[in-house]
CSV table of N, CA and C in Angstrom, one decimal:
chain,number,residue,atom,x,y,z
S,1,UNK,N,-18.5,-12.0,35.2
S,1,UNK,CA,-17.1,-12.1,34.9
S,1,UNK,C,-17.1,-13.4,33.8
S,2,UNK,N,-16.1,-13.1,33.0
S,2,UNK,CA,-15.8,-14.0,31.8
S,2,UNK,C,-15.6,-15.5,32.2
S,3,UNK,N,-16.5,-16.5,31.8
S,3,UNK,CA,-16.3,-17.7,32.2
S,3,UNK,C,-15.0,-18.4,31.8
S,4,UNK,N,-14.5,-17.9,30.8
S,4,UNK,CA,-13.3,-18.5,30.2
S,4,UNK,C,-12.1,-18.3,31.2
S,5,UNK,N,-12.0,-16.9,31.7
S,5,UNK,CA,-11.2,-16.3,32.7
S,5,UNK,C,-11.1,-17.3,34.1
S,6,UNK,N,-12.4,-17.7,34.4
S,6,UNK,CA,-12.6,-18.4,35.6
S,6,UNK,C,-12.0,-19.7,35.3
S,7,UNK,N,-12.4,-20.3,34.3
S,7,UNK,CA,-11.7,-21.6,33.9
S,7,UNK,C,-10.3,-21.7,34.0
S,8,UNK,N,-9.7,-20.7,33.4
S,8,UNK,CA,-8.2,-20.3,33.2
S,8,UNK,C,-7.5,-20.4,34.6
S,9,UNK,N,-8.2,-19.5,35.4
S,9,UNK,CA,-7.5,-19.3,36.9
S,9,UNK,C,-7.8,-20.5,37.6
S,10,UNK,N,-9.0,-20.9,37.5
S,10,UNK,CA,-9.3,-22.4,38.3
S,10,UNK,C,-8.1,-23.4,38.0
S,11,UNK,N,-7.8,-23.6,36.6
S,11,UNK,CA,-6.9,-24.6,36.3
S,11,UNK,C,-5.4,-24.1,37.0
S,12,UNK,N,-5.0,-22.7,37.0
S,12,UNK,CA,-3.9,-22.4,37.4
S,12,UNK,C,-3.8,-22.6,39.0
S,13,UNK,N,-4.9,-22.4,39.6
S,13,UNK,CA,-5.1,-22.4,41.0
S,13,UNK,C,-4.7,-24.0,41.3
S,14,UNK,N,-5.7,-24.8,40.7
S,14,UNK,CA,-5.6,-26.3,40.8
S,14,UNK,C,-4.1,-26.9,40.6
S,15,UNK,N,-3.5,-26.3,39.7
S,15,UNK,CA,-2.1,-26.9,39.5
S,15,UNK,C,-1.3,-26.9,40.5
S,16,UNK,N,-1.5,-25.9,41.6
S,16,UNK,CA,-0.8,-25.9,43.0
S,16,UNK,C,-1.2,-27.0,43.9
S,17,UNK,N,-2.2,-27.8,43.4
S,17,UNK,CA,-2.9,-29.0,44.4
S,17,UNK,C,-2.2,-30.2,43.9
S,18,UNK,N,-1.5,-30.4,42.8
S,18,UNK,CA,-1.4,-31.3,42.3
S,18,UNK,C,0.6,-31.5,42.1
S,19,UNK,N,1.0,-32.4,41.2
S,19,UNK,CA,2.4,-32.6,41.0
S,19,UNK,C,3.2,-31.4,40.7
S,20,UNK,N,2.5,-30.3,40.3
S,20,UNK,CA,3.2,-29.1,39.9
S,20,UNK,C,3.7,-28.4,40.8
S,21,UNK,N,3.1,-28.6,42.1
S,21,UNK,CA,3.5,-27.9,43.3
S,21,UNK,C,5.0,-28.2,43.9
S,22,UNK,N,5.5,-29.2,43.1
S,22,UNK,CA,6.9,-29.6,43.3
S,22,UNK,C,7.7,-29.2,42.1
S,23,UNK,N,7.3,-28.3,41.2
S,23,UNK,CA,8.1,-27.8,40.1
S,23,UNK,C,8.6,-26.4,40.2
S,24,UNK,N,9.9,-26.3,40.6
S,24,UNK,CA,10.2,-25.1,40.9
S,24,UNK,C,10.2,-23.9,39.8
S,25,UNK,N,10.5,-24.5,38.5
S,25,UNK,CA,10.4,-23.4,37.5
S,25,UNK,C,8.8,-22.9,37.5
S,26,UNK,N,8.0,-24.0,37.6
S,26,UNK,CA,6.5,-23.6,37.5
S,26,UNK,C,6.1,-22.6,38.6
S,27,UNK,N,6.6,-23.0,39.8
S,27,UNK,CA,6.2,-22.2,40.9
S,27,UNK,C,6.7,-20.7,40.8
S,28,UNK,N,8.0,-20.5,40.2
S,28,UNK,CA,8.6,-19.3,40.2
S,28,UNK,C,7.8,-18.4,39.0
S,29,UNK,N,7.3,-19.3,38.1
S,29,UNK,CA,6.7,-18.5,37.1
S,29,UNK,C,5.2,-17.9,37.3
S,30,UNK,N,4.5,-18.9,38.1
S,30,UNK,CA,3.2,-18.6,38.6
S,30,UNK,C,3.0,-17.5,39.8
S,31,UNK,N,4.0,-17.7,40.7
S,31,UNK,CA,3.9,-16.7,41.9
S,31,UNK,C,4.4,-15.6,41.9
S,32,UNK,N,3.9,-14.5,41.8
S,32,UNK,CA,4.3,-13.2,41.5
S,32,UNK,C,5.5,-12.9,42.6
S,33,UNK,N,6.4,-11.9,42.1
S,33,UNK,CA,7.7,-11.7,43.0
S,33,UNK,C,7.3,-11.2,44.4
S,34,UNK,N,6.0,-10.5,44.5
S,34,UNK,CA,5.8,-10.0,45.7
S,34,UNK,C,4.7,-11.0,46.6
S,35,UNK,N,4.6,-12.1,45.9
S,35,UNK,CA,3.7,-13.0,46.7
S,35,UNK,C,3.8,-13.2,48.0
S,36,UNK,N,2.6,-13.2,48.8
S,36,UNK,CA,2.6,-13.4,50.3
S,36,UNK,C,1.2,-14.4,50.3
S,37,UNK,N,1.5,-15.1,51.6
S,37,UNK,CA,0.4,-16.2,51.9
S,37,UNK,C,0.2,-16.0,53.4
S,38,UNK,N,-1.2,-16.2,53.7
S,38,UNK,CA,-1.6,-16.5,55.1
S,38,UNK,C,-2.0,-18.0,55.1
S,39,UNK,N,-1.4,-18.9,55.6
S,39,UNK,CA,-1.7,-20.4,55.7
S,39,UNK,C,-2.9,-20.6,56.3
S,40,UNK,N,-3.5,-21.8,56.1
S,40,UNK,CA,-4.7,-22.3,56.6
S,40,UNK,C,-4.3,-22.4,58.5
S,41,UNK,N,-3.2,-22.4,58.8
S,41,UNK,CA,-2.9,-22.6,60.2
S,41,UNK,C,-2.6,-21.1,60.7
S,42,UNK,N,-2.8,-20.1,59.8
S,42,UNK,CA,-2.5,-18.7,60.2
S,42,UNK,C,-1.1,-18.1,60.3
S,43,UNK,N,-0.3,-18.8,59.6
S,43,UNK,CA,1.1,-18.4,59.4
S,43,UNK,C,1.4,-17.4,58.1
S,44,UNK,N,2.0,-16.4,58.4
S,44,UNK,CA,2.3,-15.5,57.1
S,44,UNK,C,3.5,-16.0,56.6
S,45,UNK,N,3.7,-16.1,55.3
S,45,UNK,CA,4.9,-16.6,54.6
S,45,UNK,C,5.0,-15.7,53.4
S,46,UNK,N,6.2,-15.8,52.8
S,46,UNK,CA,6.6,-15.1,51.6
S,46,UNK,C,6.9,-16.0,50.4
S,47,UNK,N,7.1,-15.4,49.4
S,47,UNK,CA,7.4,-16.4,48.0
S,47,UNK,C,8.4,-17.4,48.2
S,48,UNK,N,9.6,-16.9,48.7
S,48,UNK,CA,10.6,-17.8,49.1
S,48,UNK,C,10.4,-19.0,50.0
S,49,UNK,N,9.7,-18.6,51.1
S,49,UNK,CA,9.2,-19.7,52.1
S,49,UNK,C,8.1,-20.6,51.5
S,50,UNK,N,7.3,-20.2,50.7
S,50,UNK,CA,6.1,-21.0,50.1
S,50,UNK,C,6.8,-21.8,49.3
S,51,UNK,N,7.9,-21.4,48.4
S,51,UNK,CA,8.4,-22.2,47.2
S,51,UNK,C,9.1,-23.4,48.1
S,52,UNK,N,10.1,-23.0,48.9
S,52,UNK,CA,10.8,-23.9,49.7
S,52,UNK,C,9.9,-25.1,50.4
S,53,UNK,N,8.9,-24.6,50.9
S,53,UNK,CA,8.0,-25.4,51.7
S,53,UNK,C,7.3,-26.6,50.8
S,54,UNK,N,6.8,-26.2,49.5
S,54,UNK,CA,6.3,-26.8,48.5
S,54,UNK,C,7.3,-27.9,48.0
S,55,UNK,N,8.7,-27.4,47.7
S,55,UNK,CA,9.6,-28.2,47.1
S,55,UNK,C,10.1,-29.4,48.3
S,56,UNK,N,9.7,-29.1,49.5
S,56,UNK,CA,10.2,-30.0,50.5
S,56,UNK,C,9.4,-31.0,50.7
S,57,UNK,N,8.1,-31.0,50.4
S,57,UNK,CA,7.1,-31.9,50.6
S,57,UNK,C,7.2,-33.4,50.0
S,58,UNK,N,7.2,-34.3,50.8
S,58,UNK,CA,7.5,-35.6,50.2
S,58,UNK,C,6.2,-36.3,49.6
S,59,UNK,N,5.1,-36.3,50.4
S,59,UNK,CA,3.8,-36.5,49.9
S,59,UNK,C,2.7,-35.7,50.3
S,60,UNK,N,1.7,-35.5,49.4
S,60,UNK,CA,0.8,-34.7,49.8
S,60,UNK,C,-0.6,-35.4,49.4
S,61,UNK,N,-1.5,-35.2,50.3
S,61,UNK,CA,-2.8,-36.1,50.1
S,61,UNK,C,-3.6,-35.1,49.1
S,62,UNK,N,-4.3,-35.8,48.2
S,62,UNK,CA,-5.0,-35.2,47.2
S,62,UNK,C,-5.9,-34.0,47.6
S,63,UNK,N,-5.8,-32.9,46.9
S,63,UNK,CA,-6.7,-31.8,47.4
S,63,UNK,C,-7.8,-31.7,46.3
S,64,UNK,N,-9.0,-31.7,47.0
S,64,UNK,CA,-10.0,-31.4,46.0
S,64,UNK,C,-10.8,-30.2,46.2
S,65,UNK,N,-11.3,-29.4,45.1
S,65,UNK,CA,-11.6,-28.1,45.1
S,65,UNK,C,-13.0,-28.0,44.7
S,66,UNK,N,-13.8,-26.9,45.1
S,66,UNK,CA,-15.0,-26.7,44.6
S,66,UNK,C,-15.5,-25.3,44.9
S,67,UNK,N,-16.6,-25.0,44.3
S,67,UNK,CA,-17.4,-23.6,44.5
S,67,UNK,C,-16.6,-22.5,44.1
S,68,UNK,N,-16.0,-22.6,42.9
S,68,UNK,CA,-15.2,-21.3,42.6
S,68,UNK,C,-15.9,-20.3,42.2
S,69,UNK,N,-15.8,-19.1,42.6
S,69,UNK,CA,-16.3,-17.9,42.3
S,69,UNK,C,-15.2,-16.7,42.0
S,70,UNK,N,-15.3,-15.7,41.1
S,70,UNK,CA,-14.4,-15.0,40.7
S,70,UNK,C,-14.9,-13.4,40.9
S,71,UNK,N,-14.2,-12.5,41.5
S,71,UNK,CA,-14.6,-11.4,41.9
S,71,UNK,C,-13.6,-10.4,41.2
S,72,UNK,N,-14.1,-9.4,40.2
S,72,UNK,CA,-13.2,-8.4,39.8
S,72,UNK,C,-12.8,-7.4,40.8
S,73,UNK,N,-11.5,-6.9,40.8
S,73,UNK,CA,-11.2,-5.9,41.8
S,73,UNK,C,-10.7,-4.6,41.2
S,74,UNK,N,-10.1,-4.8,40.0
S,74,UNK,CA,-9.6,-3.6,39.0
S,74,UNK,C,-9.2,-4.1,37.8
S,75,UNK,N,-8.6,-3.4,36.9
S,75,UNK,CA,-8.2,-3.9,35.7
S,75,UNK,C,-7.1,-4.8,35.9
S,76,UNK,N,-7.1,-5.8,35.4
S,76,UNK,CA,-6.2,-6.9,35.4
S,76,UNK,C,-5.9,-7.4,36.8
S,77,UNK,N,-7.0,-7.4,37.7
S,77,UNK,CA,-6.9,-7.9,39.2
S,77,UNK,C,-8.2,-8.4,39.6
S,78,UNK,N,-8.1,-9.7,39.8
S,78,UNK,CA,-9.4,-10.6,40.3
S,78,UNK,C,-9.0,-11.3,41.6
S,79,UNK,N,-10.0,-11.6,42.3
S,79,UNK,CA,-9.8,-12.5,43.4
S,79,UNK,C,-10.7,-13.8,43.2
S,80,UNK,N,-10.1,-15.0,43.5
S,80,UNK,CA,-10.7,-16.3,43.1
S,80,UNK,C,-11.1,-16.9,44.6
S,81,UNK,N,-12.3,-17.0,44.7
S,81,UNK,CA,-12.8,-17.7,46.1
S,81,UNK,C,-13.0,-19.1,45.6
S,82,UNK,N,-12.8,-20.2,46.6
S,82,UNK,CA,-13.3,-21.4,46.7
S,82,UNK,C,-13.1,-22.2,47.8
S,83,UNK,N,-13.5,-23.6,47.9
S,83,UNK,CA,-13.3,-24.4,49.0
S,83,UNK,C,-12.3,-25.6,48.5
S,84,UNK,N,-11.6,-26.0,49.6
S,84,UNK,CA,-10.9,-27.2,49.5
S,84,UNK,C,-11.2,-28.1,50.5
S,85,UNK,N,-10.7,-29.5,50.2
S,85,UNK,CA,-10.9,-30.5,51.2
S,85,UNK,C,-10.2,-31.7,50.7
S,86,UNK,N,-9.9,-32.7,51.8
S,86,UNK,CA,-9.0,-33.8,51.5
S,86,UNK,C,-10.3,-34.8,51.0
S,87,UNK,N,-9.8,-36.0,50.3
S,87,UNK,CA,-10.8,-37.1,49.8
S,87,UNK,C,-11.5,-37.6,50.8
S,88,UNK,N,-11.1,-37.7,51.9
S,88,UNK,CA,-11.9,-38.2,53.2
S,88,UNK,C,-12.8,-37.1,53.7
S,89,UNK,N,-12.8,-35.8,53.1
S,89,UNK,CA,-13.7,-34.8,53.5
S,89,UNK,C,-13.2,-33.9,54.7
S,90,UNK,N,-11.9,-34.3,55.2
S,90,UNK,CA,-11.3,-33.5,56.2
S,90,UNK,C,-10.6,-32.2,55.6
S,91,UNK,N,-10.1,-31.5,56.5
S,91,UNK,CA,-9.3,-30.2,56.5
S,91,UNK,C,-10.1,-29.3,55.5
S,92,UNK,N,-11.3,-29.1,55.5
S,92,UNK,CA,-12.2,-28.2,54.8
S,92,UNK,C,-11.6,-26.8,54.9
S,93,UNK,N,-11.4,-26.1,54.0
S,93,UNK,CA,-11.1,-24.8,54.0
S,93,UNK,C,-11.7,-23.9,53.1
S,94,UNK,N,-11.7,-22.6,53.3
S,94,UNK,CA,-12.2,-21.5,52.6
S,94,UNK,C,-10.8,-20.9,52.0
S,95,UNK,N,-10.8,-20.6,50.7
S,95,UNK,CA,-9.6,-20.0,50.2
S,95,UNK,C,-9.9,-18.9,49.3
S,96,UNK,N,-8.9,-17.8,49.2
S,96,UNK,CA,-9.1,-16.8,48.3
S,96,UNK,C,-7.6,-16.5,47.8
S,97,UNK,N,-7.7,-16.3,46.5
S,97,UNK,CA,-6.3,-15.9,45.9
S,97,UNK,C,-6.6,-14.6,45.1
S,98,UNK,N,-5.7,-13.8,45.2
S,98,UNK,CA,-5.5,-12.6,44.2
S,98,UNK,C,-4.6,-12.7,43.2
S,99,UNK,N,-5.0,-12.6,41.9
S,99,UNK,CA,-4.4,-12.8,40.8
S,99,UNK,C,-4.3,-11.5,40.1
S,100,UNK,N,-3.1,-11.3,39.4
S,100,UNK,CA,-2.8,-10.0,38.8
S,100,UNK,C,-2.3,-10.5,37.2
S,101,UNK,N,-2.7,-9.6,36.5
S,101,UNK,CA,-2.3,-9.9,34.9
S,101,UNK,C,-1.1,-9.0,34.8
S,102,UNK,N,0.1,-9.7,34.3
S,102,UNK,CA,1.4,-9.2,34.1
S,102,UNK,C,1.3,-8.4,32.6
S,103,UNK,N,2.4,-7.5,32.6
S,103,UNK,CA,2.6,-6.7,31.3
S,103,UNK,C,2.8,-7.8,30.3
S,104,UNK,N,3.3,-9.1,30.4
S,104,UNK,CA,3.4,-10.2,29.5
S,104,UNK,C,2.1,-10.9,29.1
S,105,UNK,N,1.0,-10.3,29.7
S,105,UNK,CA,-0.4,-11.0,29.5
S,105,UNK,C,-0.4,-12.3,30.2
S,106,UNK,N,0.3,-12.4,31.5
S,106,UNK,CA,0.2,-13.9,32.1
S,106,UNK,C,-0.3,-13.6,33.6
S,107,UNK,N,-1.1,-14.4,33.8
S,107,UNK,CA,-1.6,-14.4,35.2
S,107,UNK,C,-0.9,-14.9,36.3
S,108,UNK,N,-0.5,-14.2,37.3
S,108,UNK,CA,0.4,-14.6,38.4
S,108,UNK,C,-0.3,-14.3,40.0
S,109,UNK,N,0.0,-15.2,40.7
S,109,UNK,CA,-0.6,-15.1,42.0
S,109,UNK,C,0.1,-14.4,43.0
S,110,UNK,N,-0.5,-13.2,43.4
S,110,UNK,CA,0.2,-12.3,44.5
S,110,UNK,C,-0.1,-12.4,45.8
S,111,UNK,N,-1.4,-13.0,46.1
S,111,UNK,CA,-1.7,-13.3,47.5
S,111,UNK,C,-2.8,-14.5,47.7
S,112,UNK,N,-2.4,-15.1,48.7
S,112,UNK,CA,-3.4,-16.2,49.0
S,112,UNK,C,-3.4,-16.5,50.5
S,113,UNK,N,-4.9,-16.9,50.8
S,113,UNK,CA,-5.1,-17.2,52.2
S,113,UNK,C,-6.1,-18.4,52.3
S,114,UNK,N,-5.9,-19.3,53.3
S,114,UNK,CA,-6.7,-20.3,53.6
S,114,UNK,C,-7.1,-20.1,54.8
S,115,UNK,N,-8.6,-20.4,55.2
S,115,UNK,CA,-9.0,-20.4,56.5
S,115,UNK,C,-10.0,-21.6,56.7
S,116,UNK,N,-9.6,-22.3,57.8
S,116,UNK,CA,-10.6,-23.5,58.3
S,116,UNK,C,-12.0,-23.1,58.1
S,117,UNK,N,-12.7,-23.8,57.3
S,117,UNK,CA,-14.4,-23.7,57.3
S,117,UNK,C,-14.8,-23.9,58.7
S,118,UNK,N,-15.8,-23.4,58.9
S,118,UNK,CA,-16.7,-23.4,60.1
S,118,UNK,C,-16.9,-25.0,60.5
S,119,UNK,N,-16.5,-25.3,61.7
S,119,UNK,CA,-16.6,-26.9,62.0
S,119,UNK,C,-15.7,-27.7,61.4
S,120,UNK,N,-14.7,-27.2,60.6
S,120,UNK,CA,-13.7,-28.2,60.0
S,120,UNK,C,-12.5,-28.5,61.1
S,121,UNK,N,-12.1,-29.7,61.0
S,121,UNK,CA,-11.1,-30.2,61.7
S,121,UNK,C,-9.7,-30.2,61.0
């Protein structure tokens, strides 16, 4: 898979871990209209619920990410796999995001799932 595409999607994904997660315009642009998520705690949410939740956050501990891998699924569709954890090493999770290339040649996030890593608290 193209290293440039991996870096592009990695940057888009990580934008959701920093201050841009509180930017409604950015979230509406990045999240596909049919976006769905299964949270780290096992709750299924839709696009509107995700945006509302992110916009209501007061403070968020920094999220670190590593071990990014890209899996092609079909033309204009890939899955990005990676790990996240807080600075203190807590809340380690395995994450998967499905990205679709739009007709406007823009990548949008259509599905995301976070699962606690084995042994994570």
